[in-house]
PDB file of C-alpha atoms in Angstrom:
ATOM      1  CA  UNK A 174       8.221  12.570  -2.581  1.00 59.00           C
ATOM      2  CA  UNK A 175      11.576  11.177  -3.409  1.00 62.00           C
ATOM      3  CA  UNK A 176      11.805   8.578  -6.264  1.00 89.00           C
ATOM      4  CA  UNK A 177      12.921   4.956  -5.425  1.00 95.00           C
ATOM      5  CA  UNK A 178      14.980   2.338  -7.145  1.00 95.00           C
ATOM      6  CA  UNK A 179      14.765  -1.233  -6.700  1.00 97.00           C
ATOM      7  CA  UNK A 180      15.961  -4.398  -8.570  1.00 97.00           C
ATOM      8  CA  UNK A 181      13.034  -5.901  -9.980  1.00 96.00           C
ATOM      9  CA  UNK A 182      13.600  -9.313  -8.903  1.00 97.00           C
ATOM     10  CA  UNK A 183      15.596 -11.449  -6.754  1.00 97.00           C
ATOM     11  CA  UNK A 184      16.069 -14.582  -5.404  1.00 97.00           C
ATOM     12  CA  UNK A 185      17.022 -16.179  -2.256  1.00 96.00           C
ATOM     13  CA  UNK A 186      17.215 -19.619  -0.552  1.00 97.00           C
ATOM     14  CA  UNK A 187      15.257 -20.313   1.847  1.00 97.00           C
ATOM     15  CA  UNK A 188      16.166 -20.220   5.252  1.00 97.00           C
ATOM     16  CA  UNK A 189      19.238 -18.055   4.185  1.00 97.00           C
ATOM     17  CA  UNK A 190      19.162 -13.923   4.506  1.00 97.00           C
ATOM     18  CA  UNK A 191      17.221 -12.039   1.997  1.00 98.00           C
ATOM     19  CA  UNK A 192      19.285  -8.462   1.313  1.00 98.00           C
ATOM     20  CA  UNK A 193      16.930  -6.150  -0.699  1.00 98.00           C
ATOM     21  CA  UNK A 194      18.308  -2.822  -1.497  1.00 98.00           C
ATOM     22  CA  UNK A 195      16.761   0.058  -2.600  1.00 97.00           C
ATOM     23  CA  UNK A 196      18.111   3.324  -4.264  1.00 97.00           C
ATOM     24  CA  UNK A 197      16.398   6.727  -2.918  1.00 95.00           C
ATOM     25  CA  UNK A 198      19.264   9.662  -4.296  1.00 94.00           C
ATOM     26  CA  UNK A 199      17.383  12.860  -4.126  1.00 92.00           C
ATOM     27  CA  UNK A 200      15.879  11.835  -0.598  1.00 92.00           C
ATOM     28  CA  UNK A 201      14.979  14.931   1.584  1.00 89.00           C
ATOM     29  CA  UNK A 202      15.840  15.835   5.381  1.00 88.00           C
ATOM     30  CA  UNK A 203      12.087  15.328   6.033  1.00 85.00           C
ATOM     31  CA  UNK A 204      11.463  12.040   4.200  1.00 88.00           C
ATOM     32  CA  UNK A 205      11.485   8.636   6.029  1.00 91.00           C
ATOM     33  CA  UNK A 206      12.167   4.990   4.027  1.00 94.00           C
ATOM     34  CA  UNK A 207       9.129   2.616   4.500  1.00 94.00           C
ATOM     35  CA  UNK A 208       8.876  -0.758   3.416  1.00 96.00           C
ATOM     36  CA  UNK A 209       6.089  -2.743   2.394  1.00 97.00           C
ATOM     37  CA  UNK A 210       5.324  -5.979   0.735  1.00 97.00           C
ATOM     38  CA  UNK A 211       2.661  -7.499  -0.765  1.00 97.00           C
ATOM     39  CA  UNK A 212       1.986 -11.093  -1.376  1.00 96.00           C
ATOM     40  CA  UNK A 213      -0.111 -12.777  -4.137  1.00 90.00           C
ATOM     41  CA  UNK A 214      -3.784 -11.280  -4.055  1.00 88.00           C
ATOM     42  CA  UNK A 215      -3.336  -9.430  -0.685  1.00 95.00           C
ATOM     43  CA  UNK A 216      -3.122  -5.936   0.348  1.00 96.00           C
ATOM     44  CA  UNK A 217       0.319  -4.652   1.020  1.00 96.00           C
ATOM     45  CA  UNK A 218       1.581  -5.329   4.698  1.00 96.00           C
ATOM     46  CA  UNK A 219       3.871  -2.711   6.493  1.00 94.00           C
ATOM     47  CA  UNK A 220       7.119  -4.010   7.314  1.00 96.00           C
ATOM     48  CA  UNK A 221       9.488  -1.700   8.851  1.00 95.00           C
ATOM     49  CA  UNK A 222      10.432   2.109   8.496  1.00 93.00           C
ATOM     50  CA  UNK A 223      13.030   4.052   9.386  1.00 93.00           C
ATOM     51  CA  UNK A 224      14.441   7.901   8.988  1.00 92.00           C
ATOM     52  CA  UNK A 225      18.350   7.490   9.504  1.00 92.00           C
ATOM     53  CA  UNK A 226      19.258   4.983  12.047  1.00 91.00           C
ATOM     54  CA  UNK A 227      19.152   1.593  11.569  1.00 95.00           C
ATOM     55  CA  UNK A 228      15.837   0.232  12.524  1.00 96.00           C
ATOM     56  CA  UNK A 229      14.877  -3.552  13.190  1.00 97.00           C
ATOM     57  CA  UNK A 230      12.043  -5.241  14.675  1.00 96.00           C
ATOM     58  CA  UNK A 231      10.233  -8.921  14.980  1.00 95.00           C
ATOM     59  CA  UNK A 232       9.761  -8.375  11.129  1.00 95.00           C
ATOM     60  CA  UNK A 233      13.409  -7.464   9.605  1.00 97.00           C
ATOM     61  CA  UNK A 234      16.279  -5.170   9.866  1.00 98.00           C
ATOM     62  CA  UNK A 235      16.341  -1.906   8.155  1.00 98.00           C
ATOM     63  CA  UNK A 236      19.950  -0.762   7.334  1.00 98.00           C
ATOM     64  CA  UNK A 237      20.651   3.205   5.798  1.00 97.00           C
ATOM     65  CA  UNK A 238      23.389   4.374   4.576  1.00 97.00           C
ATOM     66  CA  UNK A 239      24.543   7.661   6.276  1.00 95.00           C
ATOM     67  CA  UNK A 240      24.388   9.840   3.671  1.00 95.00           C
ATOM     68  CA  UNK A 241      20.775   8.360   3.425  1.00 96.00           C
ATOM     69  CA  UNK A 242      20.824   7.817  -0.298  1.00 96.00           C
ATOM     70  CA  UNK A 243      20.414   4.244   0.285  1.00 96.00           C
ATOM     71  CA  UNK A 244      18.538   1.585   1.876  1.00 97.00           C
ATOM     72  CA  UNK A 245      18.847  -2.523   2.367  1.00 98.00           C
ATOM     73  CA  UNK A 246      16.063  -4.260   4.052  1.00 98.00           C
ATOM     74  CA  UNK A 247      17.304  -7.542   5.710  1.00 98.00           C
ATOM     75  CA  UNK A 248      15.003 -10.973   6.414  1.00 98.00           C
ATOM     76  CA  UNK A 249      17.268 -12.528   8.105  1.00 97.00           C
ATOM     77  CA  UNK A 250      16.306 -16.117   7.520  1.00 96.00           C
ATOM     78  CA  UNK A 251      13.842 -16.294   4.567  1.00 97.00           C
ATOM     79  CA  UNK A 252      10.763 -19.064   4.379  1.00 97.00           C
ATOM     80  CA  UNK A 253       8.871 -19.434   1.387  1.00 97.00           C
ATOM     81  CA  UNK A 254       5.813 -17.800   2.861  1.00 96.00           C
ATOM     82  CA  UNK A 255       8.458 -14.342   2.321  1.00 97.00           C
ATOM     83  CA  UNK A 256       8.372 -14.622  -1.073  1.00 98.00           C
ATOM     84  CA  UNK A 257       6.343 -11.542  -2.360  1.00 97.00           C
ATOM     85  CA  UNK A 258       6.739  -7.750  -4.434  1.00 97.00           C
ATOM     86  CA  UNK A 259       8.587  -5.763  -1.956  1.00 98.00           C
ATOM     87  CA  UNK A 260       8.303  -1.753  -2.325  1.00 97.00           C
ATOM     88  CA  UNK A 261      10.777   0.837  -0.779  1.00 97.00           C
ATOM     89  CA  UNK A 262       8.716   3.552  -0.476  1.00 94.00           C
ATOM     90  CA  UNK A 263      10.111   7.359   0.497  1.00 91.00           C
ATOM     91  CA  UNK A 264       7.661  10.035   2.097  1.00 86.00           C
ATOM     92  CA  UNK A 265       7.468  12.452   4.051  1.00 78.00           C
ATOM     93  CA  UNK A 266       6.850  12.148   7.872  1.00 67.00           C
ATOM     94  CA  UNK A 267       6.673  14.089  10.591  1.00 56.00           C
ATOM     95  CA  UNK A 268       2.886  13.146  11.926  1.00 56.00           C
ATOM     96  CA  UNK A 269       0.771  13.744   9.189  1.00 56.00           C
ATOM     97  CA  UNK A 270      -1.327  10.827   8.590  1.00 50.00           C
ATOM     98  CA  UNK A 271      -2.737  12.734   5.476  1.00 58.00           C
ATOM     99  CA  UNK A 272       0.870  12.031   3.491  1.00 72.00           C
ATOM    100  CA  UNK A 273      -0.197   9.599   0.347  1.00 77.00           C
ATOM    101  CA  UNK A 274       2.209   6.688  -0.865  1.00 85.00           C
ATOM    102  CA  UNK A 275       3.698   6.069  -3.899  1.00 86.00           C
ATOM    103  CA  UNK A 276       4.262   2.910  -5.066  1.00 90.00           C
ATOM    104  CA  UNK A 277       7.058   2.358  -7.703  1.00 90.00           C
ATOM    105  CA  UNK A 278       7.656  -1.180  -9.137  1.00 91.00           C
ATOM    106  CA  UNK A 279       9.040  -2.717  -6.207  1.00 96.00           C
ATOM    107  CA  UNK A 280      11.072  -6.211  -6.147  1.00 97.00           C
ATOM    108  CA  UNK A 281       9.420  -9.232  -6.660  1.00 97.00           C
ATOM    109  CA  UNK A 282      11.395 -11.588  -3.761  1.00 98.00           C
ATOM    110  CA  UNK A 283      10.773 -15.738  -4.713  1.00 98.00           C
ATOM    111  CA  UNK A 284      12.491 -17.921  -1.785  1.00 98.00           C
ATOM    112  CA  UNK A 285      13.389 -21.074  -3.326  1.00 97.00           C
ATOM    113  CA  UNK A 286      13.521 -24.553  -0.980  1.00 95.00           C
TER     114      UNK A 286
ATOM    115  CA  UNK B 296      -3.683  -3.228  16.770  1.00 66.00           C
ATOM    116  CA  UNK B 297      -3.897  -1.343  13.167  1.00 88.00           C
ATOM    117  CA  UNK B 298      -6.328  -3.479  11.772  1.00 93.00           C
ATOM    118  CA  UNK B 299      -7.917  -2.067   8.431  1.00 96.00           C
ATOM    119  CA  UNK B 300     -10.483  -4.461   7.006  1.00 97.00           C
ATOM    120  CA  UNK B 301     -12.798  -4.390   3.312  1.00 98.00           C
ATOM    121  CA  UNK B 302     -15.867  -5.974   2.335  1.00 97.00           C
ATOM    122  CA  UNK B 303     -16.365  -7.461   0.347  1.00 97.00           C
ATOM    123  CA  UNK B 304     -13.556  -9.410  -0.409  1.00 97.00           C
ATOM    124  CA  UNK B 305     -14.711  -9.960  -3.591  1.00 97.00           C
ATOM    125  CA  UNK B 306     -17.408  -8.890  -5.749  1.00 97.00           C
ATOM    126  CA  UNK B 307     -18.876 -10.171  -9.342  1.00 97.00           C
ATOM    127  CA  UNK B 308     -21.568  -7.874 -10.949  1.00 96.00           C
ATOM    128  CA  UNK B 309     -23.311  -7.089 -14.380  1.00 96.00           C
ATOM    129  CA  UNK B 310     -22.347  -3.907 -16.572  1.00 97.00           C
ATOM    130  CA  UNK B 311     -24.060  -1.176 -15.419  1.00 96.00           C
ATOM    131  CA  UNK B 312     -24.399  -1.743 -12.129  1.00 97.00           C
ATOM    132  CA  UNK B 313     -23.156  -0.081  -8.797  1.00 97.00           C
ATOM    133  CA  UNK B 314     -20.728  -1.288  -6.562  1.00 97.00           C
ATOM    134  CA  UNK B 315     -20.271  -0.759  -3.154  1.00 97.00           C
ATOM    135  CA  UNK B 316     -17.234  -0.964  -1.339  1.00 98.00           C
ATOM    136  CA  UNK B 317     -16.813  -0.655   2.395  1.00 97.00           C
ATOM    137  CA  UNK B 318     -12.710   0.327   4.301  1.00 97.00           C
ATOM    138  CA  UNK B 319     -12.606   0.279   8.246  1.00 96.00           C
ATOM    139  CA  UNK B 320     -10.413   0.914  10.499  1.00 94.00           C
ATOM    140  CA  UNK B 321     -11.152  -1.970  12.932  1.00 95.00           C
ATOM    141  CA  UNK B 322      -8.867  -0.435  16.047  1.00 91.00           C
ATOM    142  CA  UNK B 323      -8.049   2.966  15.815  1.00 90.00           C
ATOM    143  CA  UNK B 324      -9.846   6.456  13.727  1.00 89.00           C
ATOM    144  CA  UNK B 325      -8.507   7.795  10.965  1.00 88.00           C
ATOM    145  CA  UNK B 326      -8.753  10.914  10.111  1.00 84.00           C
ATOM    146  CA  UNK B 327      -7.647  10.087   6.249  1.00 87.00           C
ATOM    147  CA  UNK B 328      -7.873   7.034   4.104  1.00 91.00           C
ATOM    148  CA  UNK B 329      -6.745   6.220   0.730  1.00 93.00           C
ATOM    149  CA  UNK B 330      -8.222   4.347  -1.964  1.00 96.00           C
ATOM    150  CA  UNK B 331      -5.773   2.334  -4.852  1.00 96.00           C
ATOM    151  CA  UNK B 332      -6.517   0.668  -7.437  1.00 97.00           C
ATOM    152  CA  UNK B 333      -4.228  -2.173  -8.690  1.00 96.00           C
ATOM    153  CA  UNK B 334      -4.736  -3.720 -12.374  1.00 95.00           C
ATOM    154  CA  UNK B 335      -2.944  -7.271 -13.265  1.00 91.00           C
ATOM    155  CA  UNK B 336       0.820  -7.518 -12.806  1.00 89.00           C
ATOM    156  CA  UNK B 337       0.991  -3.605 -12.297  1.00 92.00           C
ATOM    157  CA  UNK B 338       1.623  -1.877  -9.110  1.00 93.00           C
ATOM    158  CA  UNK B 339      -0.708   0.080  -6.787  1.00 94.00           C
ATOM    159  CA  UNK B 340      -1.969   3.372  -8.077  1.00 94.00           C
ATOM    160  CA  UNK B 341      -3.611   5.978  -6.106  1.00 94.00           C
ATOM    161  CA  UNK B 342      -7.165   6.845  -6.951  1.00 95.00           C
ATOM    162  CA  UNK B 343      -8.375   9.442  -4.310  1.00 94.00           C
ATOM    163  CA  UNK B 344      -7.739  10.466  -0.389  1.00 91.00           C
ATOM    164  CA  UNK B 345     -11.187  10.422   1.856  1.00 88.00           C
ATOM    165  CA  UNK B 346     -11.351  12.949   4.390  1.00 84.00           C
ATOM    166  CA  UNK B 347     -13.994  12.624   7.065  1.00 85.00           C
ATOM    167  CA  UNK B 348     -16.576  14.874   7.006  1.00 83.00           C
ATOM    168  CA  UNK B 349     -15.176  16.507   3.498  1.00 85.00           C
ATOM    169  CA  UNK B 350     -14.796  16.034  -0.375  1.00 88.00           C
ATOM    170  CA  UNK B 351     -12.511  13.154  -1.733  1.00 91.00           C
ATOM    171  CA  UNK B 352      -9.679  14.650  -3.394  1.00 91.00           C
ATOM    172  CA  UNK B 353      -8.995  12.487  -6.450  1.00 94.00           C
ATOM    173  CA  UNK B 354      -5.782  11.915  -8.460  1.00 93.00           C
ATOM    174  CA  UNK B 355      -5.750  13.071 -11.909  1.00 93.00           C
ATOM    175  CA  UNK B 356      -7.733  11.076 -14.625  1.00 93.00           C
ATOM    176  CA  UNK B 357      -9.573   9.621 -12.100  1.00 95.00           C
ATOM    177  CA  UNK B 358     -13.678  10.107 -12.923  1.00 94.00           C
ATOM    178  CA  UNK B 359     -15.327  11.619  -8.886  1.00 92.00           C
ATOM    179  CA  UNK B 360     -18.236  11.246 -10.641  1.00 94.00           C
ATOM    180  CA  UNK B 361     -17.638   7.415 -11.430  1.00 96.00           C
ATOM    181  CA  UNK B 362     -15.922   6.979  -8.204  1.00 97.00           C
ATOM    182  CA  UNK B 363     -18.083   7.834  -5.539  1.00 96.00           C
ATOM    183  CA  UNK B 364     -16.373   8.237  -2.272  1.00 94.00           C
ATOM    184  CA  UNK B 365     -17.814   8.693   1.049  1.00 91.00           C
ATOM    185  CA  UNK B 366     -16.014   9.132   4.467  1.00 90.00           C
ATOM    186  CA  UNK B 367     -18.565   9.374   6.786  1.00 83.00           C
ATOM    187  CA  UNK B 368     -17.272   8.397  10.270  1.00 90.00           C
ATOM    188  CA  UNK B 369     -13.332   8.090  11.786  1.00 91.00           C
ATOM    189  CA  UNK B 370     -13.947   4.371  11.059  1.00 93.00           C
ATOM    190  CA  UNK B 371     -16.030   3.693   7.555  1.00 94.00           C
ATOM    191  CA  UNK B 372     -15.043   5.429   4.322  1.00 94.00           C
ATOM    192  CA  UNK B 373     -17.169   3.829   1.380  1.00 96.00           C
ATOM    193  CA  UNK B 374     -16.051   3.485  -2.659  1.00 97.00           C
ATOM    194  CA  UNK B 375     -19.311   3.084  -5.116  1.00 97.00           C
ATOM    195  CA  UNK B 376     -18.092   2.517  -8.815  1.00 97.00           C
ATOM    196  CA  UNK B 377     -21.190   3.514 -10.419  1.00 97.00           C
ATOM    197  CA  UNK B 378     -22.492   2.172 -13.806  1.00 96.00           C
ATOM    198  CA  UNK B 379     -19.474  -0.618 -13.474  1.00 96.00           C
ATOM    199  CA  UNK B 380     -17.785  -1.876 -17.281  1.00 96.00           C
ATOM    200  CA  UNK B 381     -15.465  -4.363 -17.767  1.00 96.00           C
ATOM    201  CA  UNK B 382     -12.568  -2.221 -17.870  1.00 96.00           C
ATOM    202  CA  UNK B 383     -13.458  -1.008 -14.173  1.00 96.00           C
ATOM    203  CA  UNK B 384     -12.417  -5.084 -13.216  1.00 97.00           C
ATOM    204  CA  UNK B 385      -9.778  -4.350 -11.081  1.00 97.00           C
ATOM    205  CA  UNK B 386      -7.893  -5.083  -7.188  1.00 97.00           C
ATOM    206  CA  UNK B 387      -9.186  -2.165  -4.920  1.00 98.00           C
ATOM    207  CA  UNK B 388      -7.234  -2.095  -1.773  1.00 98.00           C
ATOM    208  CA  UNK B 389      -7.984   1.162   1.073  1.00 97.00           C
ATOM    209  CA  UNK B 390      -5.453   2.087   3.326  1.00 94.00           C
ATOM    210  CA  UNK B 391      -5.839   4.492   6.488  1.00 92.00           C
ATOM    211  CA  UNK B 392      -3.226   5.660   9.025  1.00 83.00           C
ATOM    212  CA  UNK B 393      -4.141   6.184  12.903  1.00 79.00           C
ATOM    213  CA  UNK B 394      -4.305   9.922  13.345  1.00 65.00           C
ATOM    214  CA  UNK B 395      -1.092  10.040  15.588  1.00 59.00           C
ATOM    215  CA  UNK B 396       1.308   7.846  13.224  1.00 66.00           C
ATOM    216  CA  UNK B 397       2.440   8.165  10.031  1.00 70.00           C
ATOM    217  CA  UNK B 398       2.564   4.188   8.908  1.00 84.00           C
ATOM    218  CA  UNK B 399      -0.520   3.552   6.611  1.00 89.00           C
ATOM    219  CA  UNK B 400      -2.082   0.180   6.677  1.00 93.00           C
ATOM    220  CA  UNK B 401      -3.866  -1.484   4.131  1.00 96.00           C
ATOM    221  CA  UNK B 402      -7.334  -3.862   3.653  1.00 97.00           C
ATOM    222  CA  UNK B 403      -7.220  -7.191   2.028  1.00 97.00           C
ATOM    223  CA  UNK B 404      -8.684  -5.567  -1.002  1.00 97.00           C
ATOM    224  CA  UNK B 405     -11.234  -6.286  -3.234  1.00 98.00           C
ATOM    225  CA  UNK B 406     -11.529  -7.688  -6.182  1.00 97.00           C
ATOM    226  CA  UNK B 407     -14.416  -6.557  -9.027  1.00 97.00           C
ATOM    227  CA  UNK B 408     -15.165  -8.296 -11.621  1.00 97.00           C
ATOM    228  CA  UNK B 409     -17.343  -6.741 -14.126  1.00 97.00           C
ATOM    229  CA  UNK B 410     -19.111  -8.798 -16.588  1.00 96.00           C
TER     230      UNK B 410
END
């Protein structure tokens, strides 16, 4: 699977959009972009994924560039229940349930009041 | 729907000691499910992949003998860490994916604590 890039932390006020972008250069044809987060002593939560149109749902927006190389996940008004590590996570789709995730570093998002 | 829970949520034991450790998909079967391991301010890290009715496959470094994995039914795959030591403390989160979607979801974890 394709490596990611992510800033490793950011901040944002709350109530105000959150922009979180995420590098993936060598992505392939076959690989989608998921998003995850994971907040303080919790198991990651699924967010939003998306192959190469832009993808949003009750959750956030999911914006990639066209040549794909690139990724911003958008909370569009942040609370302080938001603030979490956020991972951009590339892998391959196409049905298989069997495809493993790697996690990378992933951005660690504080909303400030 | 794509409810994944673990129990327990959180464990305490004695050195030497086995650990149990129970993932279920609460709504849907899963063919596969995935067990991480997460140590303080680190990220996730993949330990093994269940397969029901098969073998784990483990990720490299990672003791199968130490780290007993069973997948048994679509719904329950099981984690033992047998003859537990303080360095096995750790946040052990299981993930599965409904056979005819590629999102994974994860448990609330569980966190060991080996005295």
């Amino acid at each position: 699977d394709a490596k990611t890039t992510q800033p490793p932390s950011m901040d944002c006020a709350e109530g105000r959009a959150a922009n979180l972008p995420c590098n993936h250069s060598t992505i392939s044809g076959n690989e989608y972009v998921y998003w995850y987060r994971q907040i303080h002593s919790q198991g990651p939560q699924y967010i939003i994924h998306g192959l190469k149109n832009n993808e949003t749902n009750e959750m956030a927006s999911l914006i990639i560039t066209e040549d794909r190389k690139s990724s911003t996940l958008i909370l569009p008004h942040a609370t302080l229940r938001d603030t979490a590590v956020y991972y951009c996570i590339v892998r391959v789709g196409g049905g298989n349930a069997g495809n493993m995730l790697t996690f990378g570093g992933g951005t660690r998002l504080m909303v400030k009041p | 729907g794509a409810v994944v829970s673990q129990h327990p949520s959180r464990v305490i034991c004695k050195s030497g000691t086995s650990v149990k450790i129970e993932c279920r998909s609460l709504d849907f079967q899963a063919t596969t499910m995935f067990w991480y391991r997460q140590f303080p301010k680190q990220s996730l890290m993949l330990m093994a992949t269940s397969n029901e009715g098969s073998k784990a496959t483990y990720e490299q470094g990672v003791e199968k003998d130490k780290f007993l994995i069973n997948h048994a039914s679509l719904t329950l795959s099981t984690l033992t860490v047998t003859s537990a030591h303080p360095e096995d403390s750790s946040f052990y989160i299981c993930s599965a994916s409904p056979d005819v979607t590629d999102t994974q979801y994860f448990g609330p974890g569980t966190r060991l604590t080996v005295l």
